[in-house]
XYZ file of C-alpha atoms in Angstrom:
579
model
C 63.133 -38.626 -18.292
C 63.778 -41.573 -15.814
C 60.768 -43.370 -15.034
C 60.925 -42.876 -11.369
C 60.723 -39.004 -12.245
C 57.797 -39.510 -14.443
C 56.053 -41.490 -11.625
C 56.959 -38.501 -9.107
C 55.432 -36.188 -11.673
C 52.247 -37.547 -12.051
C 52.301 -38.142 -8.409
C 52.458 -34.088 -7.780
C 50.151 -33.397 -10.856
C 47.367 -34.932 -9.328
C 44.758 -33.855 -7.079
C 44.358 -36.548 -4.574
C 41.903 -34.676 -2.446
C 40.004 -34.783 -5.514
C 40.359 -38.143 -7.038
C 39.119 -39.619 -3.329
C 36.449 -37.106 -3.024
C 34.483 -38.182 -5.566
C 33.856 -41.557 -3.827
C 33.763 -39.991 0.190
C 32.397 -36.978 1.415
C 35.549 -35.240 3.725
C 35.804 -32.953 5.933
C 38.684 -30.627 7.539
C 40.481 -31.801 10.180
C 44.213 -30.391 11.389
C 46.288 -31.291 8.436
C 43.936 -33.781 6.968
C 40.516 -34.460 5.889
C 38.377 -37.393 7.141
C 35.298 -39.573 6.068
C 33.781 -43.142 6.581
C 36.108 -45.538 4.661
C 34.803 -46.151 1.819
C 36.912 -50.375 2.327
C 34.831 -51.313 5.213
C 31.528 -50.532 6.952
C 31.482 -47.848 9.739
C 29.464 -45.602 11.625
C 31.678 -43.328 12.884
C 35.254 -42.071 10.606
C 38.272 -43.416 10.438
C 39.611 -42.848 7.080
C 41.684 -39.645 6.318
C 43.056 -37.833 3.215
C 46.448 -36.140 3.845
C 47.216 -33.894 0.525
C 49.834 -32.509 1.268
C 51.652 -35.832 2.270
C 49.396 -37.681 -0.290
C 48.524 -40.442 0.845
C 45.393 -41.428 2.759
C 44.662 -44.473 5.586
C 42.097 -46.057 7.246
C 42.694 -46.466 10.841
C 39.855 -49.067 10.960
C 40.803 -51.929 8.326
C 44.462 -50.196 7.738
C 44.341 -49.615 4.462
C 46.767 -47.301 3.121
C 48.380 -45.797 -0.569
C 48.578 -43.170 -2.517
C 46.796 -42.209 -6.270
C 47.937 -45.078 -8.018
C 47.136 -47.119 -4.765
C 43.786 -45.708 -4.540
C 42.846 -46.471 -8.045
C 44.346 -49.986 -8.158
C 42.370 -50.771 -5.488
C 38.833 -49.389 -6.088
C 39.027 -49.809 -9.896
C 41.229 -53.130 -10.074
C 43.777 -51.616 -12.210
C 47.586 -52.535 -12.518
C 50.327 -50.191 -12.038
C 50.861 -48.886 -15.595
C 46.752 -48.308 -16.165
C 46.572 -46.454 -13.049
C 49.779 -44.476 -14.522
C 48.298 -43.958 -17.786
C 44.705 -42.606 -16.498
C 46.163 -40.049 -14.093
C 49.136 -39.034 -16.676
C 46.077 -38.954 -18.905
C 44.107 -36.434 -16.616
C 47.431 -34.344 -15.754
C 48.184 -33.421 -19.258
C 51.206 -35.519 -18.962
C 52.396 -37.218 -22.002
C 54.444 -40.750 -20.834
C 56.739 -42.070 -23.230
C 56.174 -45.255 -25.570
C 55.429 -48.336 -22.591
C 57.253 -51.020 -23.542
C 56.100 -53.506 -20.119
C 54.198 -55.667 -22.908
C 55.097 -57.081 -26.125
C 53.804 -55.594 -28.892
C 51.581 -59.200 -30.191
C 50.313 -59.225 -26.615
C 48.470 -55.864 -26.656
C 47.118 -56.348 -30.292
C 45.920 -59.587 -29.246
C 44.283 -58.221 -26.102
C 42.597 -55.361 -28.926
C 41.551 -57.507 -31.468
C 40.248 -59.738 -28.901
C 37.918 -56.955 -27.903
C 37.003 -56.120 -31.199
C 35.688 -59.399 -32.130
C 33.709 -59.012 -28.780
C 32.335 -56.052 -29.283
C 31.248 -56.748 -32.442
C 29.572 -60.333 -31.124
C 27.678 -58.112 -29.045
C 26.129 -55.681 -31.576
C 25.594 -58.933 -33.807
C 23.428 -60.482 -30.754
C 21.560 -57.080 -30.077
C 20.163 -56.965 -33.767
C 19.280 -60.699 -33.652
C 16.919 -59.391 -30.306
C 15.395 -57.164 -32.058
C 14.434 -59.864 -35.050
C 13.173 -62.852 -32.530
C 9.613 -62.017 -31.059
C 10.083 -65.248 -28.775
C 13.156 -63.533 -26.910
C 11.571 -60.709 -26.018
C 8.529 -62.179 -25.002
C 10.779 -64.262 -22.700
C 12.275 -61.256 -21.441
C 8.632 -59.205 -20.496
C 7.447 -62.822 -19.034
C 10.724 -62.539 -16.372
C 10.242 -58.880 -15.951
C 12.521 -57.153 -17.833
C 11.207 -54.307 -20.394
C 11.476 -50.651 -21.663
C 15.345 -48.919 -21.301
C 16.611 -51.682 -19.024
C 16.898 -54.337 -21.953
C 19.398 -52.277 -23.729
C 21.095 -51.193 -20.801
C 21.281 -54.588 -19.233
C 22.486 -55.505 -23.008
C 20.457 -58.501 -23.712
C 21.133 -60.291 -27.116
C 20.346 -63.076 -29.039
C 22.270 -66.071 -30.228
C 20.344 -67.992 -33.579
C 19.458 -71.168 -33.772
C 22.105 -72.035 -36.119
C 25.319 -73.942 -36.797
C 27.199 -70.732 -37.391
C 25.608 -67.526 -37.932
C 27.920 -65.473 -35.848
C 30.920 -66.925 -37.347
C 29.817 -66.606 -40.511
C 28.968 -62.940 -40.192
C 32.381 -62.075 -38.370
C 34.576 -63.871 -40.432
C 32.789 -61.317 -43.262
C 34.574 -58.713 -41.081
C 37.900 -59.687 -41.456
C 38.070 -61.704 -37.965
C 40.187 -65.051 -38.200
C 38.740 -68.369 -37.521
C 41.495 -68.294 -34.991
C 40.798 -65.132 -33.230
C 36.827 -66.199 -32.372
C 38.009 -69.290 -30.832
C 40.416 -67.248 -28.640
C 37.696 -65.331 -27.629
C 35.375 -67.484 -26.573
C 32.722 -66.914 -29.351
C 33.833 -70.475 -31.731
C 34.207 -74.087 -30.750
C 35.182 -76.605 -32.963
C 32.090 -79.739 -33.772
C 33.059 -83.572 -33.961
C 33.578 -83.405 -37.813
C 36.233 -79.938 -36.778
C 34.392 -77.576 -38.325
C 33.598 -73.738 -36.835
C 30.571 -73.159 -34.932
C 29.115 -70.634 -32.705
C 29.840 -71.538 -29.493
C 26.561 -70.093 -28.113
C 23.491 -70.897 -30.022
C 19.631 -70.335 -29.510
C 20.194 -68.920 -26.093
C 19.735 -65.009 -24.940
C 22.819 -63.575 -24.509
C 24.251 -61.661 -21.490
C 27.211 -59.750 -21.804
C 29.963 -60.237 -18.934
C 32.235 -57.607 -18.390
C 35.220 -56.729 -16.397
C 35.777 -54.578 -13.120
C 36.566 -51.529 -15.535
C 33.760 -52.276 -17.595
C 35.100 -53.711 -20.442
C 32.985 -56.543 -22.222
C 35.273 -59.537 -21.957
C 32.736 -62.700 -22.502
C 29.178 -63.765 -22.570
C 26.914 -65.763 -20.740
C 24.092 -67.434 -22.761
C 20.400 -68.792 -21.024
C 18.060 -71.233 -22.620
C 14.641 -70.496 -23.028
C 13.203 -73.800 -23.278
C 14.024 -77.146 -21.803
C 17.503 -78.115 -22.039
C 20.806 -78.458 -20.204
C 22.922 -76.536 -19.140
C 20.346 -73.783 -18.267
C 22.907 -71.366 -18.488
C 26.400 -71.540 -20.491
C 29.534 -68.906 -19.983
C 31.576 -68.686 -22.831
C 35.349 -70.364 -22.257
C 37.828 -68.321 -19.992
C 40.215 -66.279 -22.337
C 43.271 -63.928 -22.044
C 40.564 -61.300 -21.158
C 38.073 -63.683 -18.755
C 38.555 -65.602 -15.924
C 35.336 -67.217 -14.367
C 36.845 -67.599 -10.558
C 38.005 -63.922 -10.977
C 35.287 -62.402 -12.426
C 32.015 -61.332 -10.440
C 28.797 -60.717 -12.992
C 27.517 -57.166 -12.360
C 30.713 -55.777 -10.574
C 31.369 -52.654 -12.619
C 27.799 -51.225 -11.907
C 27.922 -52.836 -8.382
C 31.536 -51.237 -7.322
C 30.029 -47.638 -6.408
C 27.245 -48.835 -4.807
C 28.796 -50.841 -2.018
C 28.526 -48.869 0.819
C 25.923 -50.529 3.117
C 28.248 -53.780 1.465
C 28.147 -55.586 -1.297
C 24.737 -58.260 -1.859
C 25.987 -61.575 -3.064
C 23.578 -63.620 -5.321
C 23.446 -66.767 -7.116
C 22.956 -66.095 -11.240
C 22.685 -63.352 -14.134
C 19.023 -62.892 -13.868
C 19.284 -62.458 -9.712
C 21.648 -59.732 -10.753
C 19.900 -57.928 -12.876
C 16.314 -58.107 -11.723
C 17.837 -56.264 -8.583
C 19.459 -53.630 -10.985
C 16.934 -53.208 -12.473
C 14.994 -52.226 -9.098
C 17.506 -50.163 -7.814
C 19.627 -52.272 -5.667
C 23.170 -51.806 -7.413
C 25.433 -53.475 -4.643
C 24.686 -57.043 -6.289
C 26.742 -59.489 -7.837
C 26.999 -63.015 -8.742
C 30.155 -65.973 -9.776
C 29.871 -67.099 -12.889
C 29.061 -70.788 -12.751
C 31.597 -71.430 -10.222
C 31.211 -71.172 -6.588
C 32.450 -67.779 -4.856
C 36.276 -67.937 -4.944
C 38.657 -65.983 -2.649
C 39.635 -64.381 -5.356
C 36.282 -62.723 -5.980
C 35.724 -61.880 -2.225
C 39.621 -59.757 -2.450
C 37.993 -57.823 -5.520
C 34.986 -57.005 -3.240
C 37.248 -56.508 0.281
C 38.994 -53.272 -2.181
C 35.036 -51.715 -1.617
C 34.200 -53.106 1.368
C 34.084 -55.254 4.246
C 30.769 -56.244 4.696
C 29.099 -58.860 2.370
C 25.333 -60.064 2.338
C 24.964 -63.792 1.117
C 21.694 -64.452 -0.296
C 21.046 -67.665 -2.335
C 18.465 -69.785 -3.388
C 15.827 -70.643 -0.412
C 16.477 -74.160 -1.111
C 19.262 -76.832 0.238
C 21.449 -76.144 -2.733
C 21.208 -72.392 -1.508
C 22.089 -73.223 1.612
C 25.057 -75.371 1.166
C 26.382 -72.652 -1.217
C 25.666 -69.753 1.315
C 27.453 -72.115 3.673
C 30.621 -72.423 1.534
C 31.290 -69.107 0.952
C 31.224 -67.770 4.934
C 33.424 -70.838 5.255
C 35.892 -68.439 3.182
C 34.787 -65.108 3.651
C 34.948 -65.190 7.549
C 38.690 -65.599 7.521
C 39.361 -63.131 5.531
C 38.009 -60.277 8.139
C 34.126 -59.411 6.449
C 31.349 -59.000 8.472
C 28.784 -61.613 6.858
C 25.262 -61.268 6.939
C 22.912 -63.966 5.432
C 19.509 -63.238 4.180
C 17.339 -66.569 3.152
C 14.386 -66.631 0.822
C 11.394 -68.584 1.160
C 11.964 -72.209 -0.515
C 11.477 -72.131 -3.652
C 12.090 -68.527 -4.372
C 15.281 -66.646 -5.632
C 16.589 -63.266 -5.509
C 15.006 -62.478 -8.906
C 11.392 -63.792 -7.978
C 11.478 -62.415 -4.970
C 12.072 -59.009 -5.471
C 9.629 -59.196 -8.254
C 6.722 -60.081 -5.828
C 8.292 -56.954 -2.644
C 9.303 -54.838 -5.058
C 12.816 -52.654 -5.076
C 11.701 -51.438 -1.375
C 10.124 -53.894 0.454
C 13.754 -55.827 -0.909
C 16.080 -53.353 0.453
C 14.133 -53.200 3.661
C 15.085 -57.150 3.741
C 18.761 -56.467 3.507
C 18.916 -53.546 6.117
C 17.277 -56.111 8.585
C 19.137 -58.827 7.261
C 20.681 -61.466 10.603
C 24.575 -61.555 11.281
C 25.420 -64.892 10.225
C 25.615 -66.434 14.250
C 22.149 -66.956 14.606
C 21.313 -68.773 10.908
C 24.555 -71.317 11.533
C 23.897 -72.219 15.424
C 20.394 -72.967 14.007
C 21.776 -74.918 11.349
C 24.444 -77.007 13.039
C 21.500 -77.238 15.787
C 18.753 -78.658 12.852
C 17.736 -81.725 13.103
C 19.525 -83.118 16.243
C 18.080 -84.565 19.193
C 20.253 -82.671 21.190
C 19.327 -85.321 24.674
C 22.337 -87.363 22.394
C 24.982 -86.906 22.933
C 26.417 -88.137 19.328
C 23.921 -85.300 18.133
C 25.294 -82.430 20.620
C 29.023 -83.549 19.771
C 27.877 -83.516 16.351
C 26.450 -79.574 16.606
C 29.609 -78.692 18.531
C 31.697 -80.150 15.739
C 29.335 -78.141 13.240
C 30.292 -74.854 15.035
C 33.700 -74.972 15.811
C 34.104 -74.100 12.343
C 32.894 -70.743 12.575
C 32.502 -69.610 16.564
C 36.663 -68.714 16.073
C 35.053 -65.510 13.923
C 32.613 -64.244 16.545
C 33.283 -60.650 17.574
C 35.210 -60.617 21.071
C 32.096 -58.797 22.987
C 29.718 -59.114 25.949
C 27.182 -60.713 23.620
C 29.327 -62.744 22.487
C 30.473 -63.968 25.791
C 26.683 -64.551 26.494
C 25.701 -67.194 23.397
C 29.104 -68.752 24.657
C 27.235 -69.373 27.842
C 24.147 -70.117 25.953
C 25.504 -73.020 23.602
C 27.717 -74.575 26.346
C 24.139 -75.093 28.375
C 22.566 -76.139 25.304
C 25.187 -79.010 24.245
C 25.948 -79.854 28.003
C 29.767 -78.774 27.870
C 31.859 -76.967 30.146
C 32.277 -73.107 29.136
C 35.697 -74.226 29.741
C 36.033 -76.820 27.309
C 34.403 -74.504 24.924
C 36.885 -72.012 25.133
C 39.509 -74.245 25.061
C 38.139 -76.091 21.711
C 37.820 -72.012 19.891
C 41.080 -70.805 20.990
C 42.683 -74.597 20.129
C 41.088 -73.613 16.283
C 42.322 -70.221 16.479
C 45.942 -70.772 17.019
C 45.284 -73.853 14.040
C 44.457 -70.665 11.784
C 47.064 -68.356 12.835
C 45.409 -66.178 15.073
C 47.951 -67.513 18.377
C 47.965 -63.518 19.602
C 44.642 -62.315 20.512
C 44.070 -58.864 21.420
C 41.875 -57.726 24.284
C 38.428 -57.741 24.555
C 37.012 -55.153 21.663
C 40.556 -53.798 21.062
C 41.380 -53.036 17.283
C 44.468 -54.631 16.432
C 47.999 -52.792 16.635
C 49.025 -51.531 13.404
C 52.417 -52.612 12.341
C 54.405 -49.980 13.601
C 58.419 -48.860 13.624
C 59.947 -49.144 16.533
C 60.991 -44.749 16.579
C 57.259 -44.335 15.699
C 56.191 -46.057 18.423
C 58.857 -44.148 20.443
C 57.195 -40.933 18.837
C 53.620 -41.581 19.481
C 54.458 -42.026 23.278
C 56.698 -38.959 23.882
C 53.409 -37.229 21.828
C 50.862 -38.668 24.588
C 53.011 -37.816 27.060
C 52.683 -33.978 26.516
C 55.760 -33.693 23.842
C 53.779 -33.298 21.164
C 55.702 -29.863 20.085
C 58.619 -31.335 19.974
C 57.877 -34.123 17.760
C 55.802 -31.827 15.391
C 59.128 -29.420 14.862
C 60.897 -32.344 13.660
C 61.241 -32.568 9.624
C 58.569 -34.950 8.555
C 60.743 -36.353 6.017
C 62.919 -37.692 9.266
C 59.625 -39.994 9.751
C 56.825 -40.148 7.355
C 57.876 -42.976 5.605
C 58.054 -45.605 8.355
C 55.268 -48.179 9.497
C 52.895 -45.898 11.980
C 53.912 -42.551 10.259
C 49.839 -42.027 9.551
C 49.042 -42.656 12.969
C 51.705 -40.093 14.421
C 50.058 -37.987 11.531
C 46.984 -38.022 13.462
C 47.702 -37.438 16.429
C 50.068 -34.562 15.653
C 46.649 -33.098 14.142
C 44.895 -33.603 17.091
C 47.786 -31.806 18.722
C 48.881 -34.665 20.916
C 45.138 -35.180 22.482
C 44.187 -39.641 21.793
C 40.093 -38.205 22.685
C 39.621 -36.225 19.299
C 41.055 -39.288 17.095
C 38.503 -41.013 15.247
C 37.700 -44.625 16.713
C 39.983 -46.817 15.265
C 43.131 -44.516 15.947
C 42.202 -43.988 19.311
C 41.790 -47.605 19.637
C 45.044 -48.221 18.561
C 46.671 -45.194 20.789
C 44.972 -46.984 23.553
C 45.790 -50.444 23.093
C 50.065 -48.992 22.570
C 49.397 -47.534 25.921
C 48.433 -50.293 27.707
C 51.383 -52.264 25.832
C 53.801 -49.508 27.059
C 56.438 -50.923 29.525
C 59.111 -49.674 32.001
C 61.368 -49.896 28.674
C 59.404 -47.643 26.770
C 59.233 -44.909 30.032
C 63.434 -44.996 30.125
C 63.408 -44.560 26.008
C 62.118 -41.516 26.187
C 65.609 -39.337 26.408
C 64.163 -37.171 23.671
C 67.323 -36.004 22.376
C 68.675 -39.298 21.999
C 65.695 -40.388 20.512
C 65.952 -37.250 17.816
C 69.267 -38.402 17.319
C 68.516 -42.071 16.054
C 65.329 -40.729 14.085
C 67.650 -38.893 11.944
C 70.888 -41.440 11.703
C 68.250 -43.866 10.149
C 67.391 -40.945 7.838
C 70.346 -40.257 6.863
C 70.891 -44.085 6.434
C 68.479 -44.140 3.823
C 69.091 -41.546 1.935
C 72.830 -42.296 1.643
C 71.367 -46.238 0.446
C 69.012 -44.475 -2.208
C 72.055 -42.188 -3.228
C 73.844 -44.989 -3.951
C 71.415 -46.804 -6.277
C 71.565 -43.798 -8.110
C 75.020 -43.759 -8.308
C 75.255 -47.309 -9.677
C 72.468 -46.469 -12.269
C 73.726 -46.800 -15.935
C 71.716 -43.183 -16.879
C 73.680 -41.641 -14.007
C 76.713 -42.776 -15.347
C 76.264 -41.175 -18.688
C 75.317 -37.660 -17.261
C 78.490 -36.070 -15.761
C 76.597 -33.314 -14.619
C 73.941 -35.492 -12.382
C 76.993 -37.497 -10.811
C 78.524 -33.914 -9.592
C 75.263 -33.518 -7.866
C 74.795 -36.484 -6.454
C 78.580 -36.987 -5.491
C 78.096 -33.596 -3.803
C 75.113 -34.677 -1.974
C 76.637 -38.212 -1.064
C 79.521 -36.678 1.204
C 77.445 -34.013 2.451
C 75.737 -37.025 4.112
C 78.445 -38.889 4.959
C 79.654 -35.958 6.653
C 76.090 -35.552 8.680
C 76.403 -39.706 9.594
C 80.032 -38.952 10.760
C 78.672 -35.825 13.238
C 75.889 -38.057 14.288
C 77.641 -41.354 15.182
C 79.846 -38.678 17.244
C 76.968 -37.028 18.959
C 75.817 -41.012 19.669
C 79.278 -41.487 21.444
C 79.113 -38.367 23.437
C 75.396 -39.241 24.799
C 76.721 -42.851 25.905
C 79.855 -41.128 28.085
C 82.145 -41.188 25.081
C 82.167 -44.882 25.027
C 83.109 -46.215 21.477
């Protein structure tokens, strides 16, 4: 079996309804079934399931796929491990992969081996060293938590944990390639992490793939991640993810450390996370955006904290989340913090927690005698960075107003200076005020969805879906079919878009609408692309070999060669039987 068939098998076999219904509640509507999008934050729905097309989109951050698509994004898996779990849950057996080289995937399982048995190795040590755990009820942490959470301890010792694994057949080799050995001046084997707790790091699929180590007395560095490996990545990896992924629906709560992480775990608040010694990455804020699109930064209540929290809305603004910042008292962190509220009192902090406008005018505005006008030009420098991301609304219009009186410059100038740094980004189009942005969109969809507002909607629903379903816009025509051609019972962000085609809609558009004509070119470029994907087939070595499959595909090639022949003639007869 070809693997394109195997792909379309497990396709059919599963039960997307299902698969996404575990993570959104749906309900019924026309052809599809709809919930809050479970990408980006929203109050009212604009993400649909369509089964028996199988896909589903979000008309509100546009994202779009099918099962494979749907687990690759929410559990971070490639292509093949997305094949393999759903193959896996079909009953479908795939043949032997051969993607990786054999060495490479028994490095990748020996590499977890070694880790795995680290970790068991640190556990048992915990449960020998009185001072650990003491440590551990001092910050907060006892009872099922600490094996759940699954604390460890590292001796103090040159090499007790290499010692003990090389005893189980591990190589000297193997523990330095996963991060567990280092090499002393003298080049002997030692254990990379010693007298520290331990703190397992794992991966988006919750797989341990390193380990983060914390002194307990005085010493630096405070806290010590073991080396990136084939299996860990620092500025990829997010501590806490794999508990934190399903809980990200109010967003996700970015913190500074392990113990931040945890202590809020451990109280109930799942949606946190933390880098790993690094500073928040883009990379980390693309693993969130596949959960969501709204992100809370809350870091240390001290100037550290603040330049960090800085940094990352420096990065996470362009990328499209809605940022909210939420700063502690100085001198406290996330973990100390919600120690003193409580789980409560700390998620009734984050529910309340500012959009970041207000925190950064007052910051640019800090310190600044603003009667100078070095000092204003300085604040209006500060802000130009950021203002570009402000929401396109009334309010927004109105702290324009407010921050041109403050710094004594023309509203004008102001605009001038945000839409100057907008087109400097990329953003040289801007749509109207608190319009969603147009979806890329085919030029026949387009075509479609206005002949559909227009009253045609019949029509367009008696054509063959297969004509159209696989063109940029085909979800939105999906839609709106469903709502049997009426824009008012779309949810928000499709009507949005309906509305913001309409007012795009020119004289052009009104004399493109000869419907036949239109039907006509819908299906020449469907016939097009079937007769391109016939001839892949045709030039595929396994084709070759099958005499019986080339009959059938020969047959079907000048079937449609005769319908492009009756079409192109139906085009000349429509334009006055010009050539």
């Amino acid at each position: 079996m070809r693997d394109r068939e195997i792909v379309e098998r497990v396709r059919d076999a599963t039960d997307l309804l299902a698969l996404v219904g575990q993570a959104v509640k749906l309900r019924k509507q026309g052809s599809a079934f709809v919930g809050l999008c479970p990408f980006h934050a929203e109050r009212s729905p604009s993400f649909q399931v369509v089964p028996n097309r199988g896909f589903y989109h979000c008309f509100g951050c546009g994202k779009h796929g099918d099962a494979f698509a749907w687990l690759m994004e929410r559990e971070g898996m490639t292509f093949p491990e997305a094949l393999e779990q759903l193959a896996r849950a079909a009953g479908i057996d795939l043949p032997q992969r051969r993607e990786r080289p054999a060495a490479e995937v028994d490095l990748e399982t020996r590499l977890r081996a070694a880790l795995e048995a680290a970790q068991a190795f640190y556990e048992r040590q915990l449960d020998r060293h009185e001072a650990a755990r003491a440590y551990l009820r001092q910050r907060g942490y006892e009872g099922p938590f600490v094996t759940e959470a699954g604390f460890g301890m590292a001796p103090d010792g040159w090499d007790p944990l290499v010692t003990h694994l090389r005893g189980l057949n591990f190589s000297g080799e193997l523990l330095e390639q996963a991060g567990l050995a280092s090499r002393s001046e003298r080049g002997t084997q030692i254990d990379f992490l010693r007298n520290r707790l331990t703190i397992p790091i794992h991966d988006a699929r919750g797989r341990l793939v390193a380990f983060g180590g914390r002194i307990m007395g005085e010493g630096q560095p405070k806290y010590l991640n073991t080396r990136d490996t084939a299996l860990f990545h620092k500025g990829e990896t997010l501590f806490g993810f794999h508990r934190a992924k399903g809980a990200m629906k109010e967003g996700a709560l970015v913190v500074e450390g392990y113990f931040d992480v945890l202590q809020l775990h451990q109280h109930g608040i799942h949606q946190a996370v933390a880098p790993l010694g690094t500073a928040l990455t883009e990379e980390h804020l693309k693993a969130l955006g596949r959960f969501t699109r709204r992100v809370i930064l809350c870091f240390d209540g001290d100037a550290a904290g603040r330049r960090a929290m800085e940094k990352s809305l420096r990065l996470a603004l362009p990328l499209g989340f809605e940022v909210r910042l939420l700063e502690l008292p100085q001198g406290e962190d996330p973990d100390t913090w919600c120690l003193k509220l409580g789980g409560e009192a700390f998620q009734d902090l984050l529910r309340t927690a500012p959009d970041w406008t207000a925190f950064m005018i007052d910051r640019a505005m800090e310190g600044k005698d603003l009667r100078r006008i070095s000092d204003r030009m300085g604040a209006f420098k500060d802000l130009l960075d950021f203002l570009p991301y402000l929401p396109r609304t009334t309010e927004s219009r109105d702290l324009f107003s407010s921050l041109a009186h403050q710094l004594q410059v023309p509203l004008q100038e102001l605009d001038r200076a945000v839409r100057g740094r907008q087109a400097s980004a990329g953003e040289t189009e801007q749509a109207p005020a608190g319009a969603a942005p147009l979806p890329v969109m085919d030029d026949l969809i387009r075509s479609l969805l206005l002949l559909s507002t227009a009253g045609h909607w019949h029509r367009v629903q008696e054509l063959p879906p297969t004509w159209w379903e696989g063109l940029d816009g085909a979800p939105l025509l999906q839609a709106l079919l469903d709502a049997e051609g009426d824009p008012a019972r779309l949810p928000e962000g499709a009507l949005a878009a309906i509305r913001h085609l309409e007012a795009q809609a020119s004289r052009q558009d009104e004399a493109g609408r000869d419907v036949d004509a239109l039907f006509t070119r819908l299906e020449t470029r469907y016939v097009d692309r079937e007769l391109q994907a016939n001839n892949r087939l045709l030039q595929d070595p396994r084709t070759l070999v099958d005499a019986a499959l080339t009959n059938r595909i020969m047959a079907r090639q000048n079937e449609l060669l005769a319908r492009q022949k009756d079409l192109a003639r139906r085009r000349r007869g429509a334009m006055g039987g010009q050539p």
